CSV table of C-alpha atoms and ligand atoms in Angstrom, one decimal:
chain,number,residue,atom,x,y,z
A,1,UNK,CA,45.7,4.0,24.9
A,2,UNK,CA,44.0,4.1,21.3
A,3,UNK,CA,41.9,1.8,20.5
A,4,UNK,CA,41.2,0.5,17.0
A,5,UNK,CA,37.2,-0.7,16.8
A,6,UNK,CA,34.2,-0.6,15.1
A,7,UNK,CA,31.3,0.6,16.3
A,8,UNK,CA,29.0,-2.8,16.1
A,9,UNK,CA,32.1,-5.4,16.5
A,10,UNK,CA,31.7,-6.9,19.8
A,11,UNK,CA,35.0,-8.0,20.9
A,12,UNK,CA,35.5,-4.1,20.3
A,13,UNK,CA,32.4,-3.5,22.3
A,14,UNK,CA,33.5,-5.9,25.3
A,15,UNK,CA,37.1,-3.5,25.4
A,16,UNK,CA,35.1,-0.6,25.5
A,17,UNK,CA,32.8,-1.6,28.1
A,18,UNK,CA,36.2,-3.0,30.0
A,19,UNK,CA,37.9,0.5,29.6
A,20,UNK,CA,34.6,2.3,30.6
A,21,UNK,CA,34.0,0.2,33.7
A,22,UNK,CA,37.7,0.8,35.2
A,23,UNK,CA,37.2,4.8,34.0
A,24,UNK,CA,40.0,5.1,31.8
A,25,UNK,CA,40.4,7.4,28.8
A,26,UNK,CA,41.1,6.4,24.8
A,27,UNK,CA,40.6,7.2,22.2
A,28,UNK,CA,38.5,5.5,19.0
A,29,UNK,CA,39.8,4.7,16.0
A,30,UNK,CA,37.2,3.4,13.8
A,31,UNK,CA,38.4,0.6,11.4
A,32,UNK,CA,35.6,0.1,9.0
A,33,UNK,CA,35.0,-3.6,8.6
A,34,UNK,CA,32.7,-3.2,5.3
A,35,UNK,CA,34.0,-0.1,3.6
A,36,UNK,CA,35.9,-0.7,0.4
A,37,UNK,CA,36.2,-4.6,0.7
A,38,UNK,CA,37.1,-3.6,4.8
A,39,UNK,CA,39.8,-1.2,6.0
A,40,UNK,CA,40.7,-4.5,7.9
A,41,UNK,CA,41.9,-6.2,5.3
A,42,UNK,CA,44.3,-3.4,3.7
A,43,UNK,CA,48.0,-3.1,4.4
A,44,UNK,CA,47.7,-0.4,6.8
A,45,UNK,CA,46.3,-2.1,9.3
A,46,UNK,CA,47.5,-5.5,8.8
A,47,UNK,CA,50.4,-4.0,9.2
A,48,UNK,CA,49.5,-3.0,12.9
A,49,UNK,CA,47.1,-6.5,12.9
A,50,UNK,CA,48.6,-9.3,10.9
A,51,UNK,CA,45.2,-11.1,11.4
A,52,UNK,CA,43.6,-8.2,10.5
A,53,UNK,CA,40.8,-8.2,13.0
A,54,UNK,CA,39.5,-5.9,15.4
A,55,UNK,CA,39.6,-4.5,18.4
A,56,UNK,CA,43.6,-3.7,18.7
A,57,UNK,CA,44.5,-1.6,21.7
A,58,UNK,CA,47.9,0.7,21.6
A,59,UNK,CA,48.8,1.0,25.2
A,60,UNK,CA,50.4,4.5,26.5
A,61,UNK,CA,54.0,2.9,26.4
A,62,UNK,CA,53.3,2.3,22.5
A,63,UNK,CA,52.6,-1.7,22.7
A,64,UNK,CA,50.3,-2.8,20.0
A,65,UNK,CA,48.0,-5.5,21.7
A,66,UNK,CA,45.2,-7.8,19.9
A,67,UNK,CA,42.4,-10.4,20.9
A,68,UNK,CA,39.9,-8.8,23.1
A,69,UNK,CA,40.5,-11.5,26.4
A,70,UNK,CA,43.9,-11.0,26.0
A,71,UNK,CA,43.4,-7.3,26.1
A,72,UNK,CA,40.8,-6.9,28.9
A,73,UNK,CA,43.3,-8.9,31.0
A,74,UNK,CA,46.1,-7.0,30.1
A,75,UNK,CA,43.9,-3.5,31.4
A,76,UNK,CA,42.7,-5.6,34.5
A,77,UNK,CA,46.1,-6.3,35.3
A,78,UNK,CA,47.7,-2.9,34.5
A,79,UNK,CA,44.6,-1.0,36.2
A,80,UNK,CA,43.2,-3.3,38.8
A,81,UNK,CA,40.8,-1.1,40.5
A,82,UNK,CA,38.1,-1.2,40.2
A,83,UNK,CA,38.3,-5.3,39.2
A,84,UNK,CA,36.4,-6.9,36.7
A,85,UNK,CA,36.8,-10.2,39.2
A,86,UNK,CA,35.6,-11.2,42.6
A,87,UNK,CA,38.5,-11.8,45.1
A,88,UNK,CA,37.2,-15.6,45.3
A,89,UNK,CA,38.8,-18.0,43.2
A,90,UNK,CA,35.7,-20.1,41.9
A,91,UNK,CA,33.7,-16.8,42.0
A,92,UNK,CA,36.7,-15.6,39.6
A,93,UNK,CA,36.5,-18.7,37.6
A,94,UNK,CA,32.7,-18.4,37.2
A,95,UNK,CA,33.4,-14.9,35.6
A,96,UNK,CA,35.9,-16.3,33.4
A,97,UNK,CA,34.1,-19.4,32.5
A,98,UNK,CA,30.8,-17.1,30.8
A,99,UNK,CA,33.6,-15.2,29.0
A,100,UNK,CA,34.7,-17.9,27.3
A,101,UNK,CA,31.5,-19.7,26.2
A,102,UNK,CA,30.6,-16.1,24.7
A,103,UNK,CA,33.9,-15.6,23.8
A,104,UNK,CA,34.9,-19.1,22.2
A,105,UNK,CA,31.9,-20.9,21.9
A,106,UNK,CA,29.3,-18.4,20.1
A,107,UNK,CA,30.8,-15.2,19.1
A,108,UNK,CA,33.5,-17.1,16.7
A,109,UNK,CA,30.4,-18.6,14.7
A,110,UNK,CA,28.8,-15.7,14.0
A,111,UNK,CA,31.8,-13.5,12.9
A,112,UNK,CA,32.2,-11.5,9.7
A,113,UNK,CA,34.2,-13.8,7.9
A,114,UNK,CA,32.3,-17.0,8.9
A,115,UNK,CA,29.3,-16.1,7.7
A,116,UNK,CA,30.9,-14.7,4.6
A,117,UNK,CA,32.5,-18.2,3.9
A,118,UNK,CA,29.0,-19.3,4.6
A,119,UNK,CA,27.7,-17.4,1.7
A,120,UNK,CA,30.4,-17.9,-0.7
A,121,UNK,CA,29.6,-21.9,0.1
A,122,UNK,CA,26.5,-21.0,-1.9
A,123,UNK,CA,24.8,-21.3,1.7
A,124,UNK,CA,21.2,-19.5,1.7
A,125,UNK,CA,20.6,-16.4,3.6
A,126,UNK,CA,17.8,-17.8,5.3
A,127,UNK,CA,20.1,-20.7,6.2
A,128,UNK,CA,22.9,-18.5,7.6
A,129,UNK,CA,20.0,-17.0,9.5
A,130,UNK,CA,18.8,-19.8,11.2
A,131,UNK,CA,22.5,-21.3,11.8
A,132,UNK,CA,23.4,-17.5,14.2
A,133,UNK,CA,20.4,-18.3,15.6
A,134,UNK,CA,21.1,-22.0,16.5
A,135,UNK,CA,24.5,-21.0,18.0
A,136,UNK,CA,23.3,-18.4,19.8
A,137,UNK,CA,20.3,-20.4,21.5
A,138,UNK,CA,22.7,-23.0,22.1
A,139,UNK,CA,24.7,-20.9,24.0
A,140,UNK,CA,22.3,-18.4,25.8
A,141,UNK,CA,21.0,-21.7,27.1
A,142,UNK,CA,24.3,-22.4,28.9
A,143,UNK,CA,24.5,-19.0,29.9
A,144,UNK,CA,21.1,-18.6,31.0
A,145,UNK,CA,21.7,-21.5,33.6
A,146,UNK,CA,25.0,-20.3,34.8
A,147,UNK,CA,23.9,-17.0,35.7
A,148,UNK,CA,23.0,-16.1,39.3
A,149,UNK,CA,19.1,-15.0,39.8
A,150,UNK,CA,19.4,-11.2,40.4
A,151,UNK,CA,21.4,-8.2,39.8
A,152,UNK,CA,24.5,-8.8,36.9
A,153,UNK,CA,25.5,-11.8,36.1
A,154,UNK,CA,26.9,-12.9,39.8
A,155,UNK,CA,25.5,-10.2,41.5
A,156,UNK,CA,27.7,-7.1,41.1
A,157,UNK,CA,29.2,-6.0,37.3
A,158,UNK,CA,31.9,-7.9,36.1
A,159,UNK,CA,33.8,-10.0,33.5
A,160,UNK,CA,30.9,-11.8,32.7
A,161,UNK,CA,28.7,-8.5,32.1
A,162,UNK,CA,31.4,-7.1,29.3
A,163,UNK,CA,31.1,-10.3,27.6
A,164,UNK,CA,27.5,-10.9,27.8
A,165,UNK,CA,26.4,-7.1,26.7
A,166,UNK,CA,28.1,-7.1,23.7
A,167,UNK,CA,26.6,-11.1,22.7
A,168,UNK,CA,23.2,-9.4,23.5
A,169,UNK,CA,23.9,-6.7,21.2
A,170,UNK,CA,25.3,-9.2,18.3
A,171,UNK,CA,21.9,-11.4,19.1
A,172,UNK,CA,19.0,-8.4,18.5
A,173,UNK,CA,20.7,-7.5,15.4
A,174,UNK,CA,20.2,-10.7,14.2
A,175,UNK,CA,16.9,-11.0,15.4
A,176,UNK,CA,17.1,-14.3,17.6
A,177,UNK,CA,14.2,-14.7,19.7
A,178,UNK,CA,15.2,-14.3,23.1
A,179,UNK,CA,12.2,-15.1,24.8
A,180,UNK,CA,13.5,-17.8,27.2
A,181,UNK,CA,16.2,-16.4,28.7
A,182,UNK,CA,14.8,-13.9,31.4
A,183,UNK,CA,18.3,-14.1,33.6
A,184,UNK,CA,19.9,-12.5,30.7
A,185,UNK,CA,17.5,-10.4,29.7
A,186,UNK,CA,17.2,-8.7,33.0
A,187,UNK,CA,21.2,-7.8,33.3
A,188,UNK,CA,20.6,-6.9,29.9
A,189,UNK,CA,18.3,-3.9,31.3
A,190,UNK,CA,20.5,-3.0,34.0
A,191,UNK,CA,23.6,-3.0,32.0
A,192,UNK,CA,21.4,-0.7,29.7
A,193,UNK,CA,21.6,1.7,32.7
A,194,UNK,CA,24.9,1.9,33.6
A,195,UNK,CA,27.7,4.9,32.1
A,196,UNK,CA,30.3,2.4,31.4
A,197,UNK,CA,27.8,0.5,29.1
A,198,UNK,CA,26.3,3.1,27.7
A,199,UNK,CA,29.4,4.8,26.9
A,200,UNK,CA,30.4,1.7,25.1
A,201,UNK,CA,27.7,0.9,23.1
A,202,UNK,CA,27.7,1.0,19.3
A,203,UNK,CA,25.2,3.7,18.7
A,204,UNK,CA,27.3,5.6,21.0
A,205,UNK,CA,30.5,5.3,19.0
A,206,UNK,CA,32.5,8.0,16.5
A,207,UNK,CA,31.8,5.4,13.5
A,208,UNK,CA,28.0,5.1,14.1
A,209,UNK,CA,26.2,5.8,11.1
A,210,UNK,CA,24.1,8.6,11.4
B,1,LIG,N1,38.8,-13.9,19.6
B,1,LIG,C1,38.7,-12.3,18.7
B,1,LIG,C2,38.0,-12.1,18.0
B,1,LIG,C3,38.1,-10.5,16.8
B,1,LIG,C4,37.6,-10.6,15.4
B,1,LIG,O1,36.7,-11.6,15.1
B,1,LIG,N2,36.8,-9.3,15.5
B,1,LIG,C5,35.6,-9.0,14.3
B,1,LIG,C6,35.0,-8.4,14.5
B,1,LIG,S1,33.7,-8.4,16.3
B,1,LIG,C7,36.4,-8.9,13.2
B,1,LIG,O2,37.2,-8.0,13.5
B,1,LIG,N3,36.4,-9.4,11.9
B,1,LIG,C8,36.8,-9.0,10.4
B,1,LIG,C9,36.7,-10.5,10.0
B,1,LIG,O3,35.9,-11.4,10.6
B,1,LIG,O4,36.8,-10.1,8.9
B,1,LIG,C10,39.1,-10.8,20.2
B,1,LIG,O5,38.2,-11.8,21.1
B,1,LIG,O6,39.3,-10.1,19.7
């Protein structure tokens, strides 16, 4: 499989973790979101992905898939073992609610194009930072209450953790105060010792700046 990815893209990071947890090999094809106005905006990439965002995954069958939730679900269904979800239906829904909270209600509000839109509207840089901190803190308050108090988000590693670690990376990058989130920080400490999370980390990618 080929993964169109950018080292510090949180959506790409999710897919890299999912691939790692499932022990799947892939070739990383970096797409630089910053250089030359963004390679993701150029015609060659848009011909592959009409939305012009990362990640995108080319399956072994040659199909091009976009949107990290769809890609992760594809991986889960195509390669069910090890699973990212527990067997119990309610427990599965608990993983998915954290994934949706992060993927739908936090990350889109600090995506590159959204922040650039704020800047285009002449919002001052400190207000942009306050905007990011507001949405991350509000979302993390809910995640903190939803996840358990030992182990990964819900005990053993799973889908919720696949979404949480990249969001934490982004929160740190934007200097969001995380002191009020002890459960979230516990999960981070555990995951940052797990080989699949380490291999997927933005600091360990082929396109990570030296
Ligand atoms: N919902 C999409 C979001 C994809 C997305 O927004 N990716 C970001 C990087 S994390 C991107 O390509 N941004 C480019 C831009 O906004 O111009 C997913 O989960 O795959």
